[in-house]
Coordinates of C-alpha atoms in Angstrom, one line a residue:
Chain A
M697 CA 9.1 33.6 38.4
E698 CA 6.5 34.5 36.0
T699 CA 5.4 32.0 33.5
T700 CA 3.6 33.4 30.6
A701 CA 2.0 31.6 27.6
V702 CA 3.9 32.1 24.4
T703 CA 3.2 31.2 20.8
P704 CA 5.7 30.2 18.0
G705 CA 7.6 33.2 16.7
Q706 CA 7.2 35.2 19.8
R707 CA 10.3 37.0 20.9
L708 CA 11.6 35.9 24.3
G709 CA 14.7 37.8 24.9
Y710 CA 18.3 38.6 23.8
A711 CA 20.6 35.7 23.0
E712 CA 23.3 37.4 25.1
D713 CA 21.2 37.2 28.2
Y714 CA 19.9 33.7 27.9
T715 CA 20.9 30.3 26.6
A716 CA 18.4 28.8 24.2
G717 CA 16.7 25.7 25.7
D718 CA 14.1 23.3 24.5
G719 CA 11.3 24.9 22.5
T720 CA 13.3 28.0 21.6
Y721 CA 15.6 29.0 18.8
E722 CA 18.0 31.8 18.2
R723 CA 18.0 34.1 15.1
D724 CA 20.0 37.2 14.6
G725 CA 20.8 37.5 18.2
I726 CA 17.2 37.2 19.5
L727 CA 15.6 34.1 21.1
Y728 CA 12.2 33.1 19.7
A729 CA 9.8 30.5 20.8
S730 CA 9.3 27.5 18.5
V731 CA 6.3 25.8 20.1
V732 CA 3.2 26.8 22.0
G733 CA 3.7 26.6 25.7
L734 CA 4.7 28.3 28.9
R735 CA 7.9 30.3 29.0
S736 CA 10.2 29.5 32.0
V737 CA 13.7 30.7 32.9
D738 CA 16.0 28.4 34.8
S739 CA 18.9 30.0 36.5
N740 CA 22.0 28.0 36.0
M741 CA 25.2 27.6 37.9
D742 CA 27.1 30.8 38.5
G743 CA 29.1 31.9 35.6
E744 CA 26.6 30.6 33.0
L745 CA 23.6 32.3 31.4
P746 CA 20.2 31.3 32.6
T747 CA 18.4 29.0 30.2
M748 CA 15.1 30.0 28.6
T749 CA 12.8 27.1 27.7
V750 CA 9.3 26.8 26.4
V751 CA 7.5 23.9 27.9
R752 CA 4.5 22.5 26.2
E753 CA 2.9 20.4 28.9
K754 CA 3.8 18.8 32.2
E755 CA 4.0 15.4 30.5
Q756 CA 7.3 14.1 29.3
S757 CA 7.6 13.3 25.7
A758 CA 10.6 12.0 23.9
V759 CA 11.8 12.0 20.3
P760 CA 14.3 9.5 19.1
E761 CA 17.7 10.9 18.1
V762 CA 20.6 9.2 16.4
G763 CA 22.4 7.1 19.1
S764 CA 19.5 6.9 21.5
V765 CA 18.5 3.6 22.9
I766 CA 14.8 2.7 22.3
T767 CA 12.4 0.0 23.5
G768 CA 9.7 -1.0 21.1
K769 CA 7.4 -3.7 19.9
V770 CA 7.7 -5.7 16.7
I771 CA 4.6 -5.0 14.6
R772 CA 5.4 -6.8 11.4
V773 CA 8.0 -9.0 9.9
A774 CA 8.9 -8.8 6.2
P775 CA 11.6 -10.8 4.2
H776 CA 14.3 -8.1 4.6
S777 CA 13.2 -6.0 7.6
A778 CA 11.2 -5.9 10.8
L779 CA 8.8 -3.0 11.5
I780 CA 9.0 -1.8 15.1
A781 CA 6.7 0.6 17.0
I782 CA 9.1 2.7 19.1
M783 CA 7.4 3.2 22.5
V784 CA 10.1 4.4 24.9
V785 CA 13.2 6.5 24.2
G786 CA 15.8 6.0 26.9
D787 CA 13.7 6.1 30.0
T788 CA 11.0 8.4 28.7
P789 CA 7.8 7.0 27.1
C790 CA 6.6 8.5 23.9
R791 CA 3.2 10.0 23.8
E792 CA 2.7 8.6 20.3
D793 CA 4.5 5.6 18.9
F794 CA 7.2 6.3 16.4
S795 CA 7.9 3.9 13.5
G796 CA 11.3 2.2 13.2
S797 CA 12.6 -0.6 11.1
I798 CA 15.5 -3.1 11.6
R799 CA 17.0 -4.2 8.3
T800 CA 18.6 -7.7 8.0
Q801 CA 22.1 -6.2 7.8
D802 CA 21.5 -4.4 11.2
V803 CA 20.2 -7.4 13.2
R804 CA 23.6 -8.6 14.3
A805 CA 27.3 -8.0 13.9
V806 CA 28.4 -11.4 12.6
E807 CA 27.3 -13.2 9.4
K808 CA 25.1 -10.3 8.3
D809 CA 24.2 -11.9 5.0
K810 CA 22.9 -15.1 6.6
V811 CA 20.4 -13.4 8.8
K812 CA 16.8 -14.8 8.6
I813 CA 14.4 -12.2 10.0
I814 CA 11.9 -14.8 11.0
N815 CA 14.5 -16.4 13.3
S816 CA 15.4 -13.1 14.9
F817 CA 12.1 -11.4 15.6
R818 CA 8.4 -12.2 15.6
P819 CA 5.4 -10.0 15.8
G820 CA 4.6 -9.1 19.4
D821 CA 8.2 -9.3 20.7
I822 CA 9.6 -6.4 22.8
V823 CA 13.0 -5.3 21.6
R824 CA 15.7 -2.9 22.7
A825 CA 17.6 -1.3 19.9
E826 CA 19.7 1.7 19.0
V827 CA 18.7 4.4 16.5
I828 CA 21.3 4.5 13.7
S829 CA 19.8 7.0 11.4
L830 CA 16.7 9.2 11.0
G831 CA 15.9 6.8 8.1
D832 CA 13.4 7.5 5.4
A833 CA 10.0 9.1 5.3
R834 CA 8.4 6.1 6.9
S835 CA 10.6 5.0 9.8
Y836 CA 13.8 5.4 11.7
Y837 CA 16.5 2.9 11.1
L838 CA 17.3 0.8 14.1
S839 CA 20.1 -1.6 14.9
T840 CA 20.3 -4.6 17.3
A841 CA 23.9 -5.4 16.4
K842 CA 25.3 -5.3 19.9
N843 CA 25.1 -7.7 22.8
E844 CA 22.9 -5.6 24.9
F845 CA 20.3 -5.1 22.0
G846 CA 17.7 -7.5 20.8
V847 CA 14.6 -9.2 22.0
I848 CA 14.0 -8.6 25.7
F849 CA 10.6 -10.2 26.1
A850 CA 8.8 -12.7 23.9
T851 CA 5.8 -15.0 24.2
S852 CA 5.9 -18.5 22.9
V853 CA 3.4 -20.2 20.6
A854 CA 1.9 -21.9 23.7
G855 CA 1.4 -18.5 25.4
A856 CA 4.1 -18.5 28.1
T857 CA 6.8 -16.0 28.6
M858 CA 10.0 -17.4 27.1
I859 CA 13.4 -17.5 28.8
P860 CA 16.6 -16.6 26.8
I861 CA 19.0 -19.5 26.8
S862 CA 21.6 -18.1 24.4
W863 CA 21.9 -15.1 22.1
Q864 CA 20.0 -17.0 19.4
E865 CA 17.5 -19.1 21.3
M866 CA 14.6 -18.7 23.7
Q867 CA 12.8 -21.6 25.5
C868 CA 9.2 -21.9 26.5
P869 CA 8.9 -23.0 30.1
K870 CA 5.5 -24.7 29.5
T871 CA 6.3 -26.9 26.5
K872 CA 10.2 -26.8 26.5
T873 CA 10.2 -26.0 22.8
I874 CA 13.0 -23.7 21.6
E875 CA 12.3 -20.8 19.4
Y876 CA 14.8 -18.7 17.6
R877 CA 15.2 -15.0 18.4
K878 CA 18.1 -12.5 18.5
C879 CA 18.2 -12.1 22.3
A880 CA 19.6 -9.2 24.2
K881 CA 22.0 -10.0 27.0
P882 CA 20.0 -9.9 30.3
F883 CA 21.4 -7.5 32.8
Chain B
M1334 CA 2.0 -45.9 4.7
E1335 CA 0.1 -48.6 6.4
I1336 CA -2.4 -47.6 9.0
D1337 CA -2.0 -50.1 11.8
Q1338 CA -4.6 -52.6 12.8
E1339 CA -5.8 -50.5 15.8
Q1340 CA -8.0 -48.6 13.4
S1341 CA -10.1 -51.7 12.6
H1342 CA -12.2 -50.9 15.7
Q1343 CA -14.6 -47.9 15.7
P1344 CA -12.6 -44.8 14.5
R1345 CA -13.0 -42.0 17.0
I1346 CA -14.5 -38.8 15.7
V1347 CA -13.4 -35.7 17.6
I1348 CA -14.4 -32.1 17.8
P1349 CA -12.2 -29.2 18.9
G1350 CA -11.7 -29.3 22.6
D1351 CA -11.9 -33.1 23.0
I1352 CA -9.1 -34.6 25.2
I1353 CA -7.3 -37.5 23.6
N1354 CA -6.7 -40.2 26.2
E1355 CA -5.7 -42.9 23.7
A1356 CA -2.2 -41.6 23.2
T1357 CA -0.4 -43.5 26.0
E1358 CA 3.1 -44.1 24.5
K1359 CA 6.1 -42.5 26.1
N1360 CA 7.1 -40.5 23.0
I1361 CA 4.2 -39.0 21.1
T1362 CA 4.5 -37.0 17.9
L1363 CA 1.5 -34.6 17.5
G1364 CA 0.4 -34.2 13.9
P1365 CA -2.0 -31.7 12.4
G1366 CA -5.0 -30.9 14.6
L1367 CA -3.5 -31.9 17.9
R1368 CA -2.0 -29.7 20.6
Q1369 CA -0.5 -30.1 24.0
E1370 CA -2.3 -28.1 26.7
G1371 CA -0.5 -28.7 30.0
E1372 CA -0.8 -32.4 30.8
H1373 CA -3.5 -33.2 28.1
I1374 CA -3.5 -33.7 24.4
V1375 CA -6.4 -31.7 23.0
A1376 CA -7.9 -31.8 19.5
T1377 CA -8.1 -28.4 17.7
K1378 CA -9.9 -29.6 14.6
A1379 CA -13.0 -31.6 13.9
G1380 CA -12.3 -35.0 12.2
I1381 CA -11.2 -38.5 12.6
L1382 CA -8.4 -39.4 15.1
K1383 CA -5.7 -41.4 13.3
H1384 CA -2.7 -43.2 14.6
L1385 CA 0.5 -44.6 13.2
S1386 CA 2.4 -47.2 15.3
P1387 CA 5.5 -45.5 16.8
G1388 CA 3.5 -42.7 18.6
K1389 CA 2.3 -40.6 15.7
W1390 CA -1.2 -39.2 16.2
W1391 CA -3.1 -36.7 14.1
I1392 CA -6.6 -35.6 13.0
E1393 CA -7.8 -36.3 9.5
S1394 CA -10.0 -33.5 8.7
N1395 CA -11.4 -31.8 5.7
Q1396 CA -11.6 -28.1 5.1
K1397 CA -11.6 -25.7 2.2
R1398 CA -9.3 -22.9 3.4
Y1399 CA -5.7 -23.6 2.8
I1400 CA -2.9 -22.7 5.2
A1401 CA 0.5 -22.6 3.5
S1402 CA 3.0 -25.3 4.7
T1403 CA 6.6 -25.7 3.6
G1404 CA 7.2 -28.3 0.9
E1405 CA 3.7 -28.5 -0.5
S1406 CA 3.0 -28.1 -4.2
V1407 CA 0.3 -25.5 -5.0
V1408 CA -1.5 -24.1 -8.0
G1409 CA -1.6 -20.3 -7.9
R1410 CA -2.7 -17.4 -10.0
I1411 CA -0.5 -14.3 -10.5
S1412 CA -2.2 -11.2 -9.1
V1413 CA 0.6 -8.6 -9.3
R1414 CA 3.8 -8.5 -11.3
L1415 CA 6.7 -6.6 -9.7
T1416 CA 10.3 -6.2 -10.7
E1417 CA 11.8 -8.7 -8.3
Y1418 CA 8.9 -11.0 -7.7
Y1419 CA 5.3 -11.9 -8.5
R1420 CA 2.4 -11.9 -6.0
V1421 CA 0.5 -15.1 -6.3
N1422 CA -2.9 -15.9 -5.0
I1423 CA -2.9 -19.4 -3.6
G1424 CA -6.0 -19.2 -1.5
T1425 CA -4.4 -18.4 1.8
A1426 CA -5.3 -15.3 3.9
H1427 CA -2.4 -13.3 2.4
S1428 CA -1.0 -13.6 -1.1
A1429 CA 2.3 -15.4 -1.5
I1430 CA 5.5 -14.2 -3.1
L1431 CA 7.2 -15.9 -6.0
P1432 CA 10.7 -14.5 -6.7
A1433 CA 11.4 -13.9 -10.4
L1434 CA 14.7 -15.8 -10.0
A1435 CA 13.1 -19.0 -8.5
F1436 CA 12.8 -20.7 -11.9
E1437 CA 15.1 -23.2 -13.6
G1438 CA 17.9 -21.4 -15.4
A1439 CA 16.7 -17.9 -14.4
T1440 CA 19.3 -15.1 -14.2
K1441 CA 19.0 -11.4 -13.9
R1442 CA 19.0 -11.0 -17.6
N1443 CA 16.8 -14.0 -18.3
K1444 CA 13.7 -13.9 -16.2
P1445 CA 10.5 -15.8 -17.0
N1446 CA 7.8 -13.8 -18.6
L1447 CA 4.6 -14.5 -16.7
A1448 CA 1.6 -12.1 -16.9
V1449 CA -1.0 -11.1 -14.4
G1450 CA -3.7 -13.8 -14.4
D1451 CA -1.4 -16.7 -15.5
L1452 CA -1.5 -20.0 -13.6
V1453 CA 1.7 -21.4 -12.0
Y1454 CA 2.4 -24.7 -10.4
C1455 CA 4.9 -24.1 -7.7
R1456 CA 6.3 -25.3 -4.4
V1457 CA 6.0 -23.6 -1.1
A1458 CA 9.6 -22.7 -0.2
M1459 CA 8.9 -21.1 3.2
A1460 CA 5.7 -20.6 5.1
N1461 CA 5.1 -19.5 8.7
R1462 CA 2.3 -17.8 10.5
D1463 CA 3.9 -14.4 10.7
M1464 CA 5.0 -13.7 7.1
E1465 CA 3.8 -14.1 3.6
A1466 CA 4.6 -17.5 2.1
E1467 CA 7.4 -17.7 -0.4
L1468 CA 7.1 -19.9 -3.4
E1469 CA 9.6 -21.4 -5.9
C1470 CA 9.2 -23.1 -9.3
V1471 CA 12.3 -25.3 -9.0
N1472 CA 12.9 -28.5 -7.1
P1473 CA 15.3 -27.4 -4.4
A1474 CA 17.2 -30.7 -4.4
T1475 CA 18.0 -30.8 -8.2
G1476 CA 17.6 -27.2 -9.3
K1477 CA 15.4 -28.4 -12.2
A1478 CA 11.9 -27.4 -12.9
D1479 CA 10.4 -31.0 -12.5
G1480 CA 7.0 -29.9 -13.7
F1481 CA 6.8 -26.6 -11.8
G1482 CA 6.3 -23.4 -13.8
G1483 CA 3.5 -21.7 -15.8
L1484 CA 0.5 -23.7 -16.9
K1485 CA -1.0 -23.0 -20.3
G1486 CA -4.6 -23.5 -21.2
G1487 CA -6.7 -25.9 -19.2
F1488 CA -9.2 -25.3 -16.5
V1489 CA -8.9 -24.9 -12.7
I1490 CA -11.4 -26.3 -10.3
K1491 CA -11.6 -25.6 -6.6
C1492 CA -12.1 -28.5 -4.3
S1493 CA -11.7 -29.4 -0.7
L1494 CA -8.2 -30.1 0.7
G1495 CA -9.2 -33.7 1.5
L1496 CA -10.1 -34.4 -2.2
C1497 CA -6.8 -33.0 -3.3
R1498 CA -4.9 -35.2 -0.9
R1499 CA -6.9 -38.2 -2.1
L1500 CA -6.1 -37.3 -5.7
L1501 CA -2.4 -37.4 -4.9
D1502 CA -2.8 -40.9 -3.3
P1503 CA -1.9 -43.6 -5.9
T1504 CA -4.6 -45.9 -4.5
T1505 CA -7.5 -43.6 -5.4
M1506 CA -9.4 -45.1 -8.3
I1507 CA -11.0 -42.1 -10.0
L1508 CA -8.0 -40.8 -11.9
R1509 CA -7.1 -44.3 -13.2
L1510 CA -10.6 -44.9 -14.3
L1511 CA -10.8 -41.6 -16.2
G1512 CA -7.3 -42.1 -17.6
E1513 CA -8.3 -45.4 -19.3
H1514 CA -10.7 -43.5 -21.6
F1515 CA -9.5 -39.9 -21.8
P1516 CA -6.1 -38.5 -22.4
F1517 CA -5.5 -35.5 -20.1
E1518 CA -2.9 -33.8 -18.0
M1519 CA -3.4 -32.6 -14.5
A1520 CA -1.7 -30.6 -11.8
V1521 CA -3.0 -31.1 -8.3
G1522 CA -2.3 -28.3 -5.8
M1523 CA -2.5 -29.0 -2.1
N1524 CA -4.3 -25.7 -1.8
G1525 CA -7.6 -26.9 -3.1
C1526 CA -6.9 -26.0 -6.7
V1527 CA -6.7 -28.6 -9.4
W1528 CA -5.7 -27.8 -13.0
I1529 CA -6.9 -30.1 -15.8
N1530 CA -6.1 -29.9 -19.5
S1531 CA -7.5 -32.2 -22.2
N1532 CA -7.8 -32.2 -26.0
T1533 CA -11.2 -30.5 -26.2
V1534 CA -13.0 -28.1 -24.0
K1535 CA -15.9 -30.5 -23.6
D1536 CA -13.6 -33.3 -22.3
T1537 CA -11.9 -30.9 -19.9
I1538 CA -15.3 -29.8 -18.4
M1539 CA -16.4 -33.4 -18.2
L1540 CA -13.3 -34.5 -16.4
A1541 CA -13.5 -31.5 -14.0
N1542 CA -17.1 -32.5 -13.1
A1543 CA -16.2 -36.1 -12.7
I1544 CA -13.4 -35.4 -10.3
Q1545 CA -15.5 -33.0 -8.3
N1546 CA -18.4 -35.5 -8.1
S1547 CA -16.1 -38.3 -7.0
E1548 CA -15.4 -36.8 -3.6
Y1549 CA -17.9 -38.7 -1.6
L1550 CA -18.3 -41.8 -3.9
D1551 CA -16.6 -45.1 -3.2
D1552 CA -14.8 -47.2 -5.8
D1553 CA -17.9 -48.9 -7.2
E1554 CA -19.9 -45.8 -7.4
C1555 CA -17.0 -44.1 -9.2
K1556 CA -17.0 -46.9 -11.8
T1557 CA -20.7 -46.5 -12.4
M1558 CA -20.3 -42.7 -12.7
V1559 CA -17.5 -43.1 -15.3
Q1560 CA -19.5 -45.6 -17.3
G1561 CA -22.4 -43.1 -17.3
L1562 CA -20.1 -40.4 -18.6
L1563 CA -18.8 -42.6 -21.4
A1564 CA -22.4 -43.4 -22.4
K1565 CA -23.2 -39.7 -22.7
A1566 CA -19.9 -38.7 -24.4

């Protein structure tokens, strides 16, 4: 099928002939492109309309949505929140890191007011979290308040990879010291 | 604290990277300046190796840069005033935070009125390597000020951390010698800042100079120095 280059605002076809896919939007019954890219039509199962999409590049790129599971690295820890660089949304890596923050009340589900951020996350930890809202101008709001969310990888002060021993503690195999993190349940 | 008799032999001076073989007890507590690397104990600071009987080893070193540590009293200067807290410069790499409610008898309606540039004597409530230090101007056990709070007037001198620790040691002579002849009040911060206040500006400056000069003098030389000051005053 032909793949032509389209620019934003370019008319692609009638809404009654196609379903709007990624990179397109519908207005007054006509489908328009919303990004620069190559137009492609995917024929769907019988009975449904073919989908018109505009694909920017071959590379995958993901954007966090409310409810999506993300993997990111802790950049900074402040008294009431932890700043996370979102690197992977679901299974798709992001071309550019997004900014997320985990507030103290979203770290865990029990005893929310007694949370100490410094005993839950440290800079450099890799965490898995869920997006709970698009947040403010600076960052998405994330939550680790479920068993499967939390720190999945952390390095101890001595430089070794730590092993989770409970949902609150991780142990360094080199020095046997215990450090506090909010750990995700290992699968 | 008595340093045990093992120190009567030649004290060992170490530099960073030296392996400490002297620590042979079963249970060893590593103090400042020592770290465990695999099977060895390695010095991470330059200084004198010190030992206290039941397995406590540490390095006595002197430096000027302060690293915040929980429980220490520090003299700081307020750099920014915000609604909920003050930013205080205590000489560490990042400024520290002093919550406006961390004073004796402070409530939301009744907050202390400290301005930018004011000096405060406070206690490090929480410090770790990943976050800004948090300060407080109350004794956490009693809830009373116990000397913490704003400092009025006086003069601040910067000295090395070793000198500050010695000034807090009751066996150090210099403060007693000076106190016999001059009335003054003083707040020693473990961050290398010492605040001195006396009746006249001349006395304050003289005391400040005397304390700074006393860093490398022994007891007799201190006495001589104080006599010299009295003669001039």
